[in-house]
Short mmCIF file of C-alpha atoms in Angstrom, two decimals:
data_model
loop_
_atom_site.label_atom_id
_atom_site.label_comp_id
_atom_site.label_asym_id
_atom_site.label_seq_id
_atom_site.Cartn_x
_atom_site.Cartn_y
_atom_site.Cartn_z
CA MET A 15 -14.66 7.20 14.09
CA GLN A 16 -15.37 10.20 16.31
CA GLU A 17 -19.06 10.90 16.84
CA ASN A 18 -20.49 13.74 14.77
CA SER A 19 -24.22 14.24 14.75
CA SER A 20 -24.51 15.67 11.23
CA LEU A 21 -22.39 12.94 9.67
CA GLN A 22 -24.21 10.26 11.65
CA ARG A 23 -27.57 11.58 10.49
CA ALA A 24 -26.34 11.65 6.90
CA LEU A 25 -25.07 8.07 7.12
CA THR A 26 -28.39 6.95 8.57
CA HIS A 27 -30.30 8.87 5.91
CA ILE A 28 -28.74 6.73 3.17
CA ALA A 29 -30.46 3.65 4.61
CA ASP A 30 -33.75 5.58 4.47
CA ASP A 31 -33.21 6.57 0.82
CA GLN A 32 -34.08 3.17 -0.63
CA ALA A 33 -36.97 4.32 -2.80
CA GLN A 34 -34.74 6.80 -4.63
CA ILE A 35 -31.94 4.22 -4.86
CA LEU A 36 -34.29 1.73 -6.52
CA ASP A 37 -35.65 4.36 -8.92
CA ASP A 38 -32.14 5.46 -9.93
CA LEU A 39 -31.04 1.88 -10.50
CA GLN A 40 -34.13 1.03 -12.54
CA ARG A 41 -33.59 4.01 -14.82
CA MET A 42 -29.91 3.19 -15.35
CA LEU A 43 -30.46 -0.51 -16.07
CA ALA A 44 -33.11 0.35 -18.67
CA VAL A 45 -30.49 2.06 -20.89
CA ASP A 46 -28.70 -0.56 -22.97
CA THR A 47 -24.99 0.29 -22.77
CA CYS A 48 -23.66 -3.15 -23.66
CA PHE A 49 -20.26 -3.33 -25.30
CA PRO A 50 -19.96 -4.49 -27.92
CA PRO A 51 -21.30 -2.51 -29.70
CA GLY A 52 -21.60 0.48 -27.33
CA LEU A 53 -24.49 2.30 -28.97
CA GLY A 54 -26.06 3.53 -25.73
CA TYR A 55 -23.40 5.83 -24.30
CA ALA A 56 -25.00 9.11 -25.39
CA ALA A 57 -28.39 8.09 -23.99
CA PHE A 58 -26.79 7.11 -20.69
CA ALA A 59 -24.94 10.43 -20.50
CA ASP A 60 -28.27 12.18 -21.07
CA LEU A 61 -29.85 10.22 -18.20
CA LEU A 62 -26.97 10.90 -15.78
CA SER A 63 -27.05 14.58 -16.67
CA THR A 64 -30.67 14.76 -15.49
CA MET A 65 -29.65 13.09 -12.22
CA LEU A 66 -26.54 15.18 -11.56
CA GLN A 67 -27.77 18.65 -12.51
CA PRO A 68 -30.13 18.96 -9.51
CA LEU A 69 -27.11 18.22 -7.28
CA HIS A 70 -25.31 21.25 -8.80
CA PHE A 71 -22.64 19.35 -10.71
CA ASP A 72 -20.94 21.06 -13.64
CA LEU A 73 -21.14 18.73 -16.63
CA GLN A 74 -18.79 18.20 -19.55
CA ARG A 75 -19.31 15.67 -22.34
CA VAL A 76 -16.14 14.37 -23.98
CA SER A 77 -16.24 12.02 -26.98
CA VAL A 78 -13.25 9.85 -27.84
CA PRO A 79 -12.19 10.45 -31.47
CA ASP A 80 -13.45 7.72 -33.78
CA ALA A 81 -10.01 6.81 -35.09
CA LEU A 82 -8.85 5.75 -31.61
CA TRP A 83 -11.59 3.28 -30.67
CA GLN A 84 -12.85 1.81 -33.93
CA THR A 85 -11.86 -1.85 -34.24
CA PRO A 86 -10.90 -3.57 -37.50
CA ASP A 87 -13.84 -5.97 -37.20
CA GLY A 88 -16.41 -3.21 -36.73
CA SER A 89 -17.68 -4.63 -33.44
CA ALA A 90 -17.58 -1.19 -31.77
CA GLN A 91 -20.24 1.25 -32.98
CA GLY A 92 -21.70 4.57 -31.86
CA GLU A 93 -20.37 7.79 -30.34
CA ARG A 94 -18.05 7.26 -27.34
CA VAL A 95 -19.60 9.83 -24.99
CA ASN A 96 -17.88 10.23 -21.62
CA LEU A 97 -19.42 12.46 -18.96
CA LEU A 98 -17.34 14.45 -16.46
CA ALA A 99 -19.40 15.82 -13.60
CA ALA A 100 -17.60 18.07 -11.10
CA LEU A 101 -18.99 19.41 -7.83
CA ASP A 102 -17.17 22.40 -6.38
CA ALA A 103 -17.43 21.81 -2.64
CA GLY A 104 -14.79 24.38 -1.79
CA ALA A 105 -12.18 21.74 -1.03
CA ALA A 106 -8.51 22.03 -1.91
CA GLU A 107 -8.30 18.63 -3.60
CA ASN A 108 -10.41 16.65 -6.05
CA CYS A 109 -11.36 13.02 -5.65
CA ASN A 110 -12.18 11.48 -9.02
CA LEU A 111 -14.86 8.80 -8.74
CA TYR A 112 -14.45 6.47 -11.71
CA PHE A 113 -17.28 4.40 -13.19
CA HIS A 114 -17.46 2.57 -16.50
CA THR A 115 -20.88 2.97 -18.04
CA ASP A 116 -20.73 -0.05 -20.35
CA THR A 117 -21.84 -3.57 -19.52
CA VAL A 118 -21.23 -6.88 -21.21
CA PRO A 119 -24.13 -8.01 -23.45
CA ALA A 120 -27.06 -9.51 -21.58
CA GLY A 121 -26.55 -13.02 -22.97
CA ASP A 122 -28.86 -15.97 -22.47
CA GLY A 123 -30.19 -17.85 -19.45
CA TRP A 124 -31.83 -15.03 -17.51
CA ARG A 125 -34.77 -15.69 -15.18
CA PHE A 126 -35.44 -11.93 -15.08
CA PRO A 127 -35.50 -9.21 -17.76
CA PRO A 128 -31.82 -8.20 -18.04
CA LEU A 129 -32.46 -4.54 -18.95
CA ALA A 130 -34.76 -3.85 -16.02
CA LEU A 131 -34.58 -3.92 -12.25
CA SER A 132 -36.10 -7.02 -10.67
CA VAL A 133 -36.31 -7.14 -6.89
CA ALA A 134 -36.55 -10.76 -5.77
CA GLU A 135 -34.93 -13.13 -3.28
CA ASN A 136 -33.58 -10.08 -1.36
CA LYS A 137 -31.50 -9.24 -4.44
CA LEU A 138 -31.46 -6.54 -7.12
CA PHE A 139 -31.22 -8.25 -10.51
CA GLY A 140 -30.24 -6.70 -13.85
CA ARG A 141 -27.31 -6.40 -16.24
CA GLY A 142 -24.99 -3.87 -14.65
CA ALA A 143 -26.56 -4.04 -11.18
CA ALA A 144 -23.19 -4.93 -9.66
CA ASP A 145 -20.85 -4.12 -12.57
CA MET A 146 -21.20 -1.24 -12.22
CA LYS A 147 -24.31 0.92 -12.46
CA GLY A 148 -25.15 0.07 -8.86
CA THR A 149 -21.97 1.85 -7.79
CA ILE A 150 -23.10 5.05 -9.55
CA VAL A 151 -26.36 4.80 -7.64
CA ALA A 152 -24.41 4.46 -4.38
CA ALA A 153 -22.30 7.54 -5.12
CA LEU A 154 -25.38 9.60 -5.98
CA ALA A 155 -27.00 8.62 -2.69
CA ALA A 156 -23.85 9.66 -0.82
CA VAL A 157 -23.84 13.12 -2.42
CA ARG A 158 -27.57 13.58 -1.76
CA ALA A 159 -27.04 12.77 1.91
CA ALA A 160 -24.07 15.13 2.18
CA GLN A 161 -26.08 17.99 0.70
CA ARG A 162 -29.19 17.27 2.77
CA TYR A 163 -27.16 17.63 5.97
CA GLN A 164 -24.87 20.36 4.61
CA LEU A 165 -21.70 18.44 5.31
CA SER A 166 -18.36 20.01 4.56
CA LEU A 167 -16.39 17.85 2.13
CA ARG A 168 -12.68 17.14 2.28
CA TYR A 169 -12.58 16.50 -1.48
CA ASN A 170 -14.48 17.91 -4.43
CA PRO A 171 -16.19 14.85 -5.98
CA VAL A 172 -15.68 14.49 -9.74
CA PHE A 173 -17.67 11.72 -11.42
CA LEU A 174 -15.87 10.19 -14.40
CA LEU A 175 -18.52 8.22 -16.32
CA CYS A 176 -16.53 6.44 -18.99
CA THR A 177 -16.86 4.23 -22.04
CA ASP A 178 -15.45 0.91 -23.23
CA GLU A 179 -14.01 -0.72 -20.12
CA GLU A 180 -15.30 -4.15 -21.12
CA GLY A 181 -12.37 -5.01 -23.36
CA GLY A 182 -12.39 -1.92 -25.55
CA LEU A 183 -9.49 -0.95 -27.74
CA TYR A 184 -9.34 2.60 -26.36
CA PRO A 185 -11.30 3.04 -23.09
CA GLY A 186 -12.73 6.46 -22.34
CA ILE A 187 -10.74 6.88 -19.11
CA ARG A 188 -7.55 6.42 -21.10
CA TYR A 189 -8.47 9.36 -23.32
CA LEU A 190 -9.48 11.56 -20.38
CA ALA A 191 -6.23 10.77 -18.55
CA GLU A 192 -4.02 11.30 -21.58
CA GLN A 193 -5.76 14.62 -22.30
CA GLN A 194 -5.25 15.61 -18.62
CA LEU A 195 -8.94 16.40 -18.22
CA PHE A 196 -8.95 15.58 -14.51
CA HIS A 197 -6.50 15.94 -11.63
CA GLY A 198 -6.23 14.65 -8.08
CA HIS A 199 -6.35 11.06 -6.89
CA LEU A 200 -8.74 8.48 -8.28
CA LEU A 201 -11.22 6.09 -6.68
CA SER A 202 -12.24 3.27 -9.02
CA PHE A 203 -15.45 1.31 -8.38
CA ASN A 204 -14.39 -1.62 -10.51
CA GLY A 205 -13.69 -3.67 -7.38
CA GLY A 206 -15.52 -5.64 -4.75
CA ALA A 207 -17.35 -5.44 -1.45
CA VAL A 208 -14.38 -6.97 0.36
CA PRO A 209 -11.65 -5.80 2.81
CA ARG A 210 -9.03 -5.54 0.11
CA ILE A 211 -5.97 -3.38 -0.42
CA TRP A 212 -5.54 -3.36 -4.18
CA ALA A 213 -2.15 -4.70 -5.26
CA GLY A 214 -2.81 -4.24 -8.99
CA CYS A 215 -4.03 -6.45 -11.83
CA PHE A 216 -3.00 -8.08 -15.07
CA GLY A 217 -3.27 -6.63 -18.54
CA SER A 218 -5.57 -8.16 -21.13
CA ILE A 219 -5.29 -8.49 -24.91
CA ASP A 220 -8.05 -9.67 -27.23
CA ILE A 221 -6.86 -10.80 -30.66
CA LYS A 222 -9.07 -11.94 -33.50
CA ILE A 223 -7.35 -14.30 -35.96
CA ILE A 224 -9.06 -14.73 -39.33
CA VAL A 225 -8.17 -17.72 -41.47
CA SER A 226 -9.44 -17.49 -45.05
CA GLY A 227 -9.99 -20.39 -47.44
CA ARG A 228 -12.19 -20.95 -50.49
CA SER A 229 -15.78 -22.12 -50.45
CA ALA A 230 -16.98 -25.08 -52.46
CA HIS A 231 -19.64 -27.77 -52.37
CA SER A 232 -18.65 -30.33 -49.76
CA GLY A 233 -19.65 -33.06 -52.20
CA ASP A 234 -17.29 -31.63 -54.83
CA PRO A 235 -14.46 -30.10 -52.75
CA LEU A 236 -11.59 -30.17 -55.23
CA GLN A 237 -11.48 -26.38 -55.69
CA GLY A 238 -12.21 -25.61 -52.06
CA ILE A 239 -9.98 -24.74 -49.10
CA ASN A 240 -11.52 -25.60 -45.74
CA ALA A 241 -10.71 -22.66 -43.45
CA ILE A 242 -11.56 -24.61 -40.29
CA GLU A 243 -9.28 -27.50 -41.18
CA ALA A 244 -6.55 -25.07 -42.23
CA ALA A 245 -6.73 -23.54 -38.75
CA LEU A 246 -6.13 -26.81 -36.90
CA PRO A 247 -2.32 -26.35 -36.74
CA LEU A 248 -2.89 -22.86 -35.41
CA MET A 249 -5.21 -24.02 -32.62
CA ASN A 250 -2.80 -26.78 -31.68
CA ALA A 251 0.11 -24.31 -31.56
CA LEU A 252 -1.85 -21.85 -29.43
CA TYR A 253 -2.88 -24.62 -27.07
CA GLN A 254 0.76 -25.63 -26.70
CA LEU A 255 1.69 -21.98 -26.07
CA LYS A 256 -1.07 -21.84 -23.44
CA GLY A 257 0.74 -24.52 -21.46
CA GLU A 258 3.99 -22.58 -21.61
CA VAL A 259 2.41 -19.23 -20.75
CA GLU A 260 0.55 -20.54 -17.74
CA GLN A 261 3.79 -21.69 -16.10
CA ARG A 262 4.82 -18.04 -15.64
CA VAL A 263 4.27 -16.88 -12.08
CA SER A 264 3.68 -13.27 -11.07
CA ALA A 265 5.04 -11.74 -7.87
CA MET A 266 1.69 -10.01 -7.36
CA PRO A 267 -0.08 -11.48 -4.29
CA ALA A 268 -2.94 -13.77 -5.27
CA PRO A 269 -6.56 -13.44 -4.08
CA PRO A 270 -7.57 -15.35 -0.93
CA HIS A 271 -9.67 -17.84 -2.88
CA TYR A 272 -6.51 -19.04 -4.68
CA GLN A 273 -5.67 -20.82 -1.41
CA GLY A 274 -1.95 -20.18 -1.64
CA GLN A 275 -1.61 -20.80 -5.39
CA PRO A 276 0.16 -18.02 -7.30
CA LEU A 277 -1.20 -15.82 -10.03
CA THR A 278 0.02 -16.93 -13.44
CA ALA A 279 -0.17 -15.58 -16.95
CA LEU A 280 -3.14 -16.91 -18.93
CA LEU A 281 -4.04 -17.69 -22.53
CA THR A 282 -7.61 -18.58 -23.50
CA LEU A 283 -9.07 -19.73 -26.80
CA ALA A 284 -12.20 -17.75 -26.13
CA ALA A 285 -14.41 -18.06 -29.22
CA ALA A 286 -14.43 -19.82 -32.60
CA HIS A 287 -16.72 -19.21 -35.56
CA GLY A 288 -16.76 -20.79 -39.00
CA GLY A 289 -18.96 -22.50 -41.52
CA SER A 290 -22.69 -22.38 -42.17
CA LYS A 291 -24.00 -25.80 -43.29
CA GLY A 292 -22.87 -29.30 -44.05
CA SER A 293 -22.96 -28.99 -47.83
CA THR A 294 -20.51 -26.05 -47.97
CA ILE A 295 -16.76 -25.98 -47.44
CA PRO A 296 -16.22 -23.12 -44.94
CA GLU A 297 -14.43 -20.16 -46.48
CA ARG A 298 -13.69 -18.27 -43.25
CA PHE A 299 -12.77 -19.20 -39.70
CA GLU A 300 -12.42 -16.69 -36.86
CA LEU A 301 -10.67 -17.41 -33.58
CA LEU A 302 -10.73 -15.06 -30.59
CA VAL A 303 -7.74 -15.34 -28.25
CA ASN A 304 -7.48 -13.64 -24.88
CA ARG A 305 -4.07 -13.19 -23.24
CA ARG A 306 -3.75 -12.05 -19.62
CA TYR A 307 -0.28 -10.71 -18.90
CA ALA A 308 1.33 -9.73 -15.60
CA PRO A 309 2.93 -6.33 -14.94
CA GLU A 310 6.30 -8.11 -15.16
CA GLU A 311 5.68 -9.00 -18.83
CA PRO A 312 6.36 -6.23 -21.38
CA PHE A 313 3.52 -5.79 -23.84
CA ALA A 314 5.93 -5.84 -26.80
CA ALA A 315 7.23 -9.27 -25.77
CA VAL A 316 3.71 -10.64 -25.27
CA TRP A 317 2.60 -9.39 -28.67
CA GLN A 318 5.71 -10.73 -30.41
CA GLU A 319 5.23 -14.16 -28.84
CA LEU A 320 1.62 -14.37 -30.01
CA THR A 321 2.27 -13.17 -33.54
CA GLN A 322 5.29 -15.44 -33.90
CA CYS A 323 3.21 -18.41 -32.75
CA VAL A 324 0.63 -17.66 -35.43
CA ASP A 325 3.24 -17.12 -38.13
CA ASN A 326 5.07 -20.36 -37.32
CA ALA A 327 1.88 -22.41 -37.14
CA MET A 328 0.54 -21.15 -40.46
CA GLN A 329 3.81 -21.30 -42.40
CA GLY A 330 3.15 -23.40 -45.48
CA SER A 331 -0.57 -23.55 -44.66
CA ILE A 332 -3.18 -24.29 -47.32
CA ALA A 333 -5.08 -21.18 -46.15
CA SER A 334 -5.31 -18.38 -48.68
CA ASP A 335 -4.79 -15.71 -46.01
CA VAL A 336 -4.29 -15.27 -42.25
CA THR A 337 -4.82 -11.91 -40.54
CA LEU A 338 -4.53 -10.75 -36.93
CA GLN A 339 -6.61 -7.94 -35.43
CA LEU A 340 -6.05 -6.36 -32.02
CA ILE A 341 -9.63 -5.62 -30.91
CA GLY A 342 -9.14 -5.01 -27.19
CA HIS A 343 -6.31 -4.03 -24.86
CA LEU A 344 -6.18 -3.11 -21.17
CA ALA A 345 -2.78 -2.35 -19.67
CA PRO A 346 -1.75 -3.94 -16.34
CA VAL A 347 -1.85 -2.03 -13.06
CA ALA A 348 1.27 -2.08 -10.88
CA ASP A 349 1.20 -1.23 -7.16
CA PRO A 350 -1.52 1.47 -6.94
CA THR A 351 -1.18 2.19 -3.20
CA GLY A 352 -0.55 5.68 -1.84
CA PRO A 353 -1.26 8.17 0.97
CA HIS A 354 -5.07 8.15 0.62
CA TRP A 355 -5.44 4.41 1.12
CA PRO A 356 -5.61 4.41 4.97
CA ARG A 357 -8.56 6.82 4.93
CA TRP A 358 -10.34 4.76 2.27
CA GLN A 359 -9.80 1.58 4.29
CA ALA A 360 -11.31 3.29 7.33
CA ALA A 361 -14.25 4.46 5.21
CA LEU A 362 -14.86 0.91 3.98
CA SER A 363 -14.83 -0.25 7.59
CA GLN A 364 -17.39 2.44 8.39
CA GLY A 365 -19.74 1.37 5.59
CA PHE A 366 -19.32 -2.40 5.44
CA GLY A 367 -18.20 -3.05 9.00
CA PHE A 368 -14.92 -4.68 7.95
CA PRO A 369 -12.55 -5.10 10.91
CA PRO A 370 -9.27 -3.29 10.12
CA ALA A 371 -7.27 -6.47 10.69
CA GLU A 372 -9.12 -8.21 7.84
CA PHE A 373 -7.68 -5.96 5.12
CA LYS A 374 -5.19 -7.81 2.93
CA ALA A 375 -3.27 -6.76 -0.16
CA TRP A 376 -3.93 -8.83 -3.27
CA GLY A 377 -4.07 -8.48 -7.01
CA SER A 378 -5.85 -10.44 -9.72
CA ALA A 379 -5.62 -11.74 -13.26
CA THR A 380 -8.79 -9.85 -14.11
CA SER A 381 -8.12 -6.55 -15.85
CA SER A 382 -8.94 -2.87 -15.54
CA ASP A 383 -8.61 0.24 -17.64
CA MET A 384 -6.75 1.83 -14.72
CA GLY A 385 -3.47 0.71 -16.28
CA TRP A 386 -3.88 3.50 -18.82
CA VAL A 387 -4.44 5.96 -15.97
CA GLN A 388 -1.13 4.92 -14.43
CA GLN A 389 0.63 5.25 -17.76
CA ALA A 390 -0.74 8.80 -18.01
CA GLY A 391 0.97 9.67 -14.71
CA ILE A 392 -1.54 8.95 -11.90
CA GLN A 393 -0.05 6.20 -9.75
CA GLU A 394 -2.35 5.99 -6.71
CA ILE A 395 -5.74 4.40 -7.41
CA LEU A 396 -8.18 3.48 -4.65
CA LEU A 397 -10.52 0.56 -5.27
CA GLY A 398 -14.01 -0.35 -4.10
CA GLY A 399 -17.24 -1.63 -5.54
CA LEU A 400 -20.06 -4.14 -5.33
CA ALA A 401 -18.47 -7.29 -6.75
CA ARG A 402 -18.72 -10.48 -4.73
CA PRO A 403 -17.77 -14.01 -5.83
CA ASP A 404 -21.39 -15.11 -6.09
CA ASN A 405 -23.21 -12.17 -7.68
CA ARG A 406 -22.85 -13.44 -11.25
CA ILE A 407 -21.05 -10.52 -12.85
CA HIS A 408 -20.86 -11.12 -16.64
CA ALA A 409 -23.31 -14.04 -16.28
CA ALA A 410 -27.08 -14.42 -16.41
CA ASP A 411 -29.00 -13.09 -13.39
CA GLU A 412 -26.34 -10.61 -12.32
CA TYR A 413 -27.32 -9.01 -9.04
CA THR A 414 -26.31 -6.90 -6.10
CA THR A 415 -28.11 -6.27 -2.81
CA MET A 416 -29.59 -3.20 -1.22
CA ALA A 417 -27.40 -3.82 1.84
CA ASP A 418 -24.24 -3.62 -0.29
CA VAL A 419 -25.40 -0.49 -2.17
CA ILE A 420 -26.12 1.23 1.15
CA ALA A 421 -22.80 0.11 2.64
CA LEU A 422 -20.84 1.35 -0.37
CA SER A 423 -22.72 4.65 -0.30
CA GLN A 424 -21.94 5.10 3.39
CA SER A 425 -18.27 4.34 2.67
CA ILE A 426 -18.18 7.00 -0.06
CA LEU A 427 -19.90 9.55 2.17
CA ALA A 428 -17.49 8.90 5.03
CA TYR A 429 -14.46 9.20 2.77
CA LEU A 430 -15.64 12.49 1.25
CA SER A 431 -16.87 14.07 4.50
CA ASP A 432 -14.50 16.39 6.29
CA ASP A 433 -16.13 15.36 9.59
CA PHE A 434 -15.01 11.75 9.18
CA GLN A 435 -12.05 11.26 11.48
CA PRO A 436 -10.83 7.65 11.50
CA THR A 437 -9.88 6.42 14.92
CA GLN A 438 -6.31 5.26 15.45
CA GLY A 439 -5.91 1.70 14.13
CA ASN A 440 -8.48 2.15 11.37
#
């Protein structure tokens, strides 16, 4: 990068902004935006509005219509408030900075309060610290530094603070993209603190299967239908299908930690619920199935295969009823590279210190709501974030580090700044 005193001072300032970074992160973690159910989106939009207004962003709240996101099982609840925050920096092009505002539920096993910031062991603990409220904090710090040193920006930053990424039926970014409420290229922070060129990701389907029986006393079961036992052929059939599905190899390059093994389609029996006590024949059994499908697999074929498996397994079953509910769907992302990627790679090298030669293209079987963005007509999607293999995203004691938040913030500032001129080879 060519030396520029104003940009260098701004980059250095981010490392001196730690008190504000910690305060911002604490305030964000304290708002419960777990999905399901998703009751905290409006409160989080209120909080972010108070943070963005002093930076002169224009704010627009957009709620996804209820009919689009409500699931048959009622697990999603509350208004789906998305916040668009646009800063007119006088640039000719927008850069849309995408964040999902939901987290997975806190869950059990925490050593620290999950809905608070705990600073310990040189780490920043809390649900959403890495995935992905910490990335919002990093972007805010970058804009503050740019304004403090009056940097000219190459792109107008537009924050897209969106709902229901964590397996939702109709993520907020899908609605914004389909309604054409933003334009320009997109930078998603649903990635990691790694020298990666994003090669795409798999789609994900969550299906709830409900097997109904008839309750009775387990000591007098003649009139009863045991829903759990009735579901045994179904679970066996799905497990057999799992073996077949996971033989299907994707052409998408696998992550480095796969050690040369390919990415394959996946089927997971993810949750099972039924029964209440030993003296009662269970009347209802629920099975949650997750299916990860590669961009090469058409959704219609994946859905048909699953539903046919269920139908065949339960044909002639003693169950009184079997129903399927689609409760979550993220479309796959195919090759999201484009003309802005070289600059973003150079910016990541500026912030994190990644040598240019370390950047590799790879995809993953994890999923993103960016597939809906591509289907709405935006092909190029940059990727960054705070995820690392060991920072316990979706698990107890999720954390990030101040060093990574600062590095990501410096990467964002470099990318946005008109003074950032990557040297040849970056």
